[in-house]
Amino acid sequence: MPDNTLSADFVAALNALIRWLEAEQVPYATIGGVAVSLLAQPRATQDIDIVIWLDQERWDSFLRAGEVYGFEPRLNDALDFAVKSRVLLLRHRNSGISVDISCGALPFEREMIERAVTLKIGKLNLRVPTPEDLIVTKAVAQRPKDVADIESLLNIHRNLDTTYIKRWVEEFAVALEMPELTENLERLLHHHRSRA
């Protein structure tokens, strides 16, 4: 993985973030634009998104431990917001990079974290999802940039386990009562197969 895939500010924030997570022994996977940039092709991103697996009773001490590594809340009531949304909104003080930490609760999130692989970026060892798991997160989010990210991942990774991807997207489609998730994924996969 080339060292210049991410800016110096992102690398500094990721370095501090990983040291914090490892010190607290918190399992995680980096998702969002950073993961897409590393697993497919570089793309602009404004923040770092990760999913962690951590019991709620530890959130307060975890948040306080982050101060040592330069992370501060972006909201006055960051913990209350996290209890409602399961997302900790933080900022890395030195770089100014925003960090969104999703506190996983779903079986898929746990499996994604367990299946995560380590990528080496310079001196940094970063946990990222498998391409399949990243595609699932993007297929559920369904914003235009997520669709573009799926297309990038499909172009780069030729031997994907599409059965696995379809199974999880189908589960989300049923749980969220959004059959269009499955339909949109099938459309993307069909389009990719026809081009290949």
Tab-separated table of C-alpha atoms in Angstrom:
chain	number	residue	atom	x	y	z
A	1	MET	CA	0.000	0.000	0.000
A	2	PRO	CA	1.603	3.322	-0.978
A	3	ASP	CA	2.420	5.712	1.838
A	4	ASN	CA	0.927	8.672	-0.044
A	5	THR	CA	-2.629	7.259	-0.276
A	6	LEU	CA	-3.621	9.362	2.744
A	7	SER	CA	-2.543	12.878	3.726
A	8	ALA	CA	-0.099	13.457	6.580
A	9	ASP	CA	-2.958	14.792	8.740
A	10	PHE	CA	-4.999	11.641	8.203
A	11	VAL	CA	-2.015	9.424	8.982
A	12	ALA	CA	-1.318	11.398	12.187
A	13	ALA	CA	-4.961	11.101	13.282
A	14	LEU	CA	-5.099	7.397	12.385
A	15	ASN	CA	-1.840	6.749	14.230
A	16	ALA	CA	-3.201	8.356	17.408
A	17	LEU	CA	-6.535	6.585	16.985
A	18	ILE	CA	-4.954	3.150	16.611
A	19	ARG	CA	-2.702	3.689	19.631
A	20	TRP	CA	-5.779	4.648	21.682
A	21	LEU	CA	-7.816	1.635	20.503
A	22	GLU	CA	-4.943	-0.767	21.105
A	23	ALA	CA	-4.222	0.653	24.571
A	24	GLU	CA	-7.899	0.184	25.488
A	25	GLN	CA	-8.009	-3.226	23.736
A	26	VAL	CA	-11.033	-2.224	21.660
A	27	PRO	CA	-11.695	-4.292	18.494
A	28	TYR	CA	-12.431	-2.107	15.451
A	29	ALA	CA	-12.632	-1.807	11.683
A	30	THR	CA	-11.997	1.372	9.680
A	31	ILE	CA	-14.839	2.033	7.238
A	32	GLY	CA	-15.961	4.975	5.067
A	33	GLY	CA	-13.786	6.904	2.646
A	34	VAL	CA	-10.493	5.907	4.261
A	35	ALA	CA	-11.249	2.202	3.798
A	36	VAL	CA	-12.399	2.754	0.200
A	37	SER	CA	-9.205	4.717	-0.533
A	38	LEU	CA	-7.128	1.804	0.740
A	39	LEU	CA	-9.146	-1.103	-0.703
A	40	ALA	CA	-10.141	0.406	-4.060
A	41	GLN	CA	-8.938	3.799	-5.240
A	42	PRO	CA	-8.064	7.060	-3.477
A	43	ARG	CA	-11.004	9.396	-3.048
A	44	ALA	CA	-11.637	12.608	-1.166
A	45	THR	CA	-12.865	12.195	2.389
A	46	GLN	CA	-13.281	14.710	5.184
A	47	ASP	CA	-13.238	12.400	8.195
A	48	ILE	CA	-12.353	9.020	9.641
A	49	ASP	CA	-15.140	6.500	10.225
A	50	ILE	CA	-14.645	3.414	12.347
A	51	VAL	CA	-16.828	0.778	13.972
A	52	ILE	CA	-15.839	-0.524	17.402
A	53	TRP	CA	-17.158	-3.335	19.589
A	54	LEU	CA	-17.394	-2.073	23.170
A	55	ASP	CA	-19.883	-2.582	26.008
A	56	GLN	CA	-21.857	0.591	26.710
A	57	GLU	CA	-20.725	0.754	30.343
A	58	ARG	CA	-17.167	1.333	29.077
A	59	TRP	CA	-18.010	4.230	26.743
A	60	ASP	CA	-17.398	6.932	29.358
A	61	SER	CA	-13.957	5.650	30.431
A	62	PHE	CA	-13.054	4.975	26.787
A	63	LEU	CA	-13.955	8.550	25.839
A	64	ARG	CA	-11.884	9.960	28.722
A	65	ALA	CA	-8.911	7.777	27.748
A	66	GLY	CA	-9.029	9.308	24.264
A	67	GLU	CA	-8.062	12.715	25.632
A	68	VAL	CA	-4.533	11.423	26.232
A	69	TYR	CA	-4.249	10.691	22.497
A	70	GLY	CA	-5.571	14.101	21.468
A	71	PHE	CA	-9.239	13.269	20.846
A	72	GLU	CA	-11.941	15.635	22.041
A	73	PRO	CA	-15.737	15.540	21.645
A	74	ARG	CA	-17.331	17.657	18.917
A	75	LEU	CA	-20.462	18.004	21.080
A	76	ASN	CA	-20.906	19.106	24.692
A	77	ASP	CA	-23.158	16.103	25.322
A	78	ALA	CA	-21.128	13.607	23.246
A	79	LEU	CA	-21.901	10.667	25.548
A	80	ASP	CA	-25.649	11.389	25.661
A	81	PHE	CA	-25.644	11.682	21.878
A	82	ALA	CA	-23.785	8.338	21.634
A	83	VAL	CA	-26.354	6.619	23.874
A	84	LYS	CA	-29.121	7.761	21.489
A	85	SER	CA	-27.283	7.308	18.169
A	86	ARG	CA	-24.479	4.817	19.023
A	87	VAL	CA	-21.983	7.256	17.450
A	88	LEU	CA	-19.202	9.166	19.249
A	89	LEU	CA	-18.437	12.400	17.362
A	90	LEU	CA	-14.817	13.412	18.013
A	91	ARG	CA	-12.020	15.566	16.643
A	92	HIS	CA	-8.286	14.910	16.644
A	93	ARG	CA	-6.911	18.094	18.166
A	94	ASN	CA	-3.526	18.255	16.376
A	95	SER	CA	-4.719	17.505	12.848
A	96	GLY	CA	-8.271	18.885	13.087
A	97	ILE	CA	-9.575	15.657	11.503
A	98	SER	CA	-13.098	14.650	12.534
A	99	VAL	CA	-13.567	11.070	13.722
A	100	ASP	CA	-16.931	9.284	13.841
A	101	ILE	CA	-16.831	6.185	16.033
A	102	SER	CA	-19.847	3.916	15.583
A	103	CYS	CA	-20.425	1.636	18.559
A	104	GLY	CA	-21.387	-1.655	16.962
A	105	ALA	CA	-24.396	-3.636	18.170
A	106	LEU	CA	-25.519	-5.701	15.165
A	107	PRO	CA	-24.352	-9.252	14.364
A	108	PHE	CA	-23.074	-7.979	11.014
A	109	GLU	CA	-20.935	-5.303	12.704
A	110	ARG	CA	-19.431	-7.865	15.046
A	111	GLU	CA	-18.670	-10.220	12.151
A	112	MET	CA	-17.182	-7.382	10.079
A	113	ILE	CA	-14.820	-6.473	12.944
A	114	GLU	CA	-13.846	-10.121	13.490
A	115	ARG	CA	-13.162	-10.610	9.758
A	116	ALA	CA	-11.211	-7.340	9.399
A	117	VAL	CA	-7.735	-7.524	7.875
A	118	THR	CA	-4.641	-5.498	8.730
A	119	LEU	CA	-3.147	-3.219	6.070
A	120	LYS	CA	0.291	-1.677	6.430
A	121	ILE	CA	0.472	2.005	5.457
A	122	GLY	CA	4.017	3.168	6.020
A	123	LYS	CA	4.581	2.399	9.708
A	124	LEU	CA	0.866	2.191	10.389
A	125	ASN	CA	-1.031	-1.091	10.823
A	126	LEU	CA	-4.698	-0.363	10.139
A	127	ARG	CA	-7.655	-2.755	10.470
A	128	VAL	CA	-10.062	-2.543	7.528
A	129	PRO	CA	-13.056	-4.683	6.536
A	130	THR	CA	-12.894	-7.268	3.807
A	131	PRO	CA	-14.052	-5.823	0.468
A	132	GLU	CA	-17.258	-7.859	0.859
A	133	ASP	CA	-18.073	-6.348	4.251
A	134	LEU	CA	-17.294	-2.836	3.042
A	135	ILE	CA	-19.648	-3.358	0.086
A	136	VAL	CA	-22.416	-4.424	2.491
A	137	THR	CA	-22.029	-1.196	4.499
A	138	LYS	CA	-22.168	0.812	1.281
A	139	ALA	CA	-25.147	-1.124	-0.114
A	140	VAL	CA	-27.126	-0.325	3.050
A	141	ALA	CA	-26.155	3.381	3.096
A	142	GLN	CA	-27.142	3.844	-0.579
A	143	ARG	CA	-25.984	7.453	-1.068
A	144	PRO	CA	-24.624	8.322	-4.528
A	145	LYS	CA	-21.041	8.244	-3.212
A	146	ASP	CA	-21.705	4.791	-1.679
A	147	VAL	CA	-22.862	3.471	-5.050
A	148	ALA	CA	-19.707	4.918	-6.661
A	149	ASP	CA	-17.626	3.254	-3.916
A	150	ILE	CA	-19.271	-0.120	-4.598
A	151	GLU	CA	-18.458	0.245	-8.294
A	152	SER	CA	-14.809	1.027	-7.429
A	153	LEU	CA	-14.597	-2.018	-5.153
A	154	LEU	CA	-16.175	-4.272	-7.811
A	155	ASN	CA	-13.673	-3.007	-10.399
A	156	ILE	CA	-10.651	-3.727	-8.192
A	157	HIS	CA	-11.675	-6.993	-6.487
A	158	ARG	CA	-12.521	-9.657	-9.053
A	159	ASN	CA	-13.113	-12.722	-6.848
A	160	LEU	CA	-15.643	-11.444	-4.358
A	161	ASP	CA	-17.930	-13.713	-2.360
A	162	THR	CA	-21.164	-12.291	-3.777
A	163	THR	CA	-23.248	-14.930	-1.953
A	164	TYR	CA	-22.009	-13.516	1.356
A	165	ILE	CA	-22.698	-9.919	0.247
A	166	LYS	CA	-26.222	-10.775	-0.957
A	167	ARG	CA	-27.048	-12.650	2.260
A	168	TRP	CA	-26.252	-9.684	4.501
A	169	VAL	CA	-27.854	-7.070	2.250
A	170	GLU	CA	-30.988	-9.241	2.099
A	171	GLU	CA	-31.046	-9.386	5.931
A	172	PHE	CA	-30.797	-5.597	6.136
A	173	ALA	CA	-33.450	-5.191	3.434
A	174	VAL	CA	-35.882	-7.343	5.441
A	175	ALA	CA	-35.046	-5.773	8.814
A	176	LEU	CA	-35.330	-2.224	7.465
A	177	GLU	CA	-38.307	-3.050	5.213
A	178	MET	CA	-36.326	-1.691	2.261
A	179	PRO	CA	-36.475	-4.259	-0.565
A	180	GLU	CA	-34.804	-1.705	-2.821
A	181	LEU	CA	-31.485	-2.457	-1.067
A	182	THR	CA	-31.445	-5.935	-2.608
A	183	GLU	CA	-32.727	-4.662	-5.950
A	184	ASN	CA	-30.076	-1.933	-6.154
A	185	LEU	CA	-27.293	-4.371	-5.264
A	186	GLU	CA	-28.465	-6.851	-7.905
A	187	ARG	CA	-28.499	-4.041	-10.460
A	188	LEU	CA	-24.914	-3.063	-9.601
A	189	LEU	CA	-23.694	-6.668	-9.705
A	190	HIS	CA	-25.445	-7.329	-13.011
A	191	HIS	CA	-24.021	-4.133	-14.533
A	192	HIS	CA	-20.547	-5.097	-13.388
A	193	ARG	CA	-20.862	-8.661	-14.759
A	194	SER	CA	-22.095	-7.392	-18.130
A	195	ARG	CA	-19.141	-4.996	-18.399
A	196	ALA	CA	-16.666	-7.692	-17.365
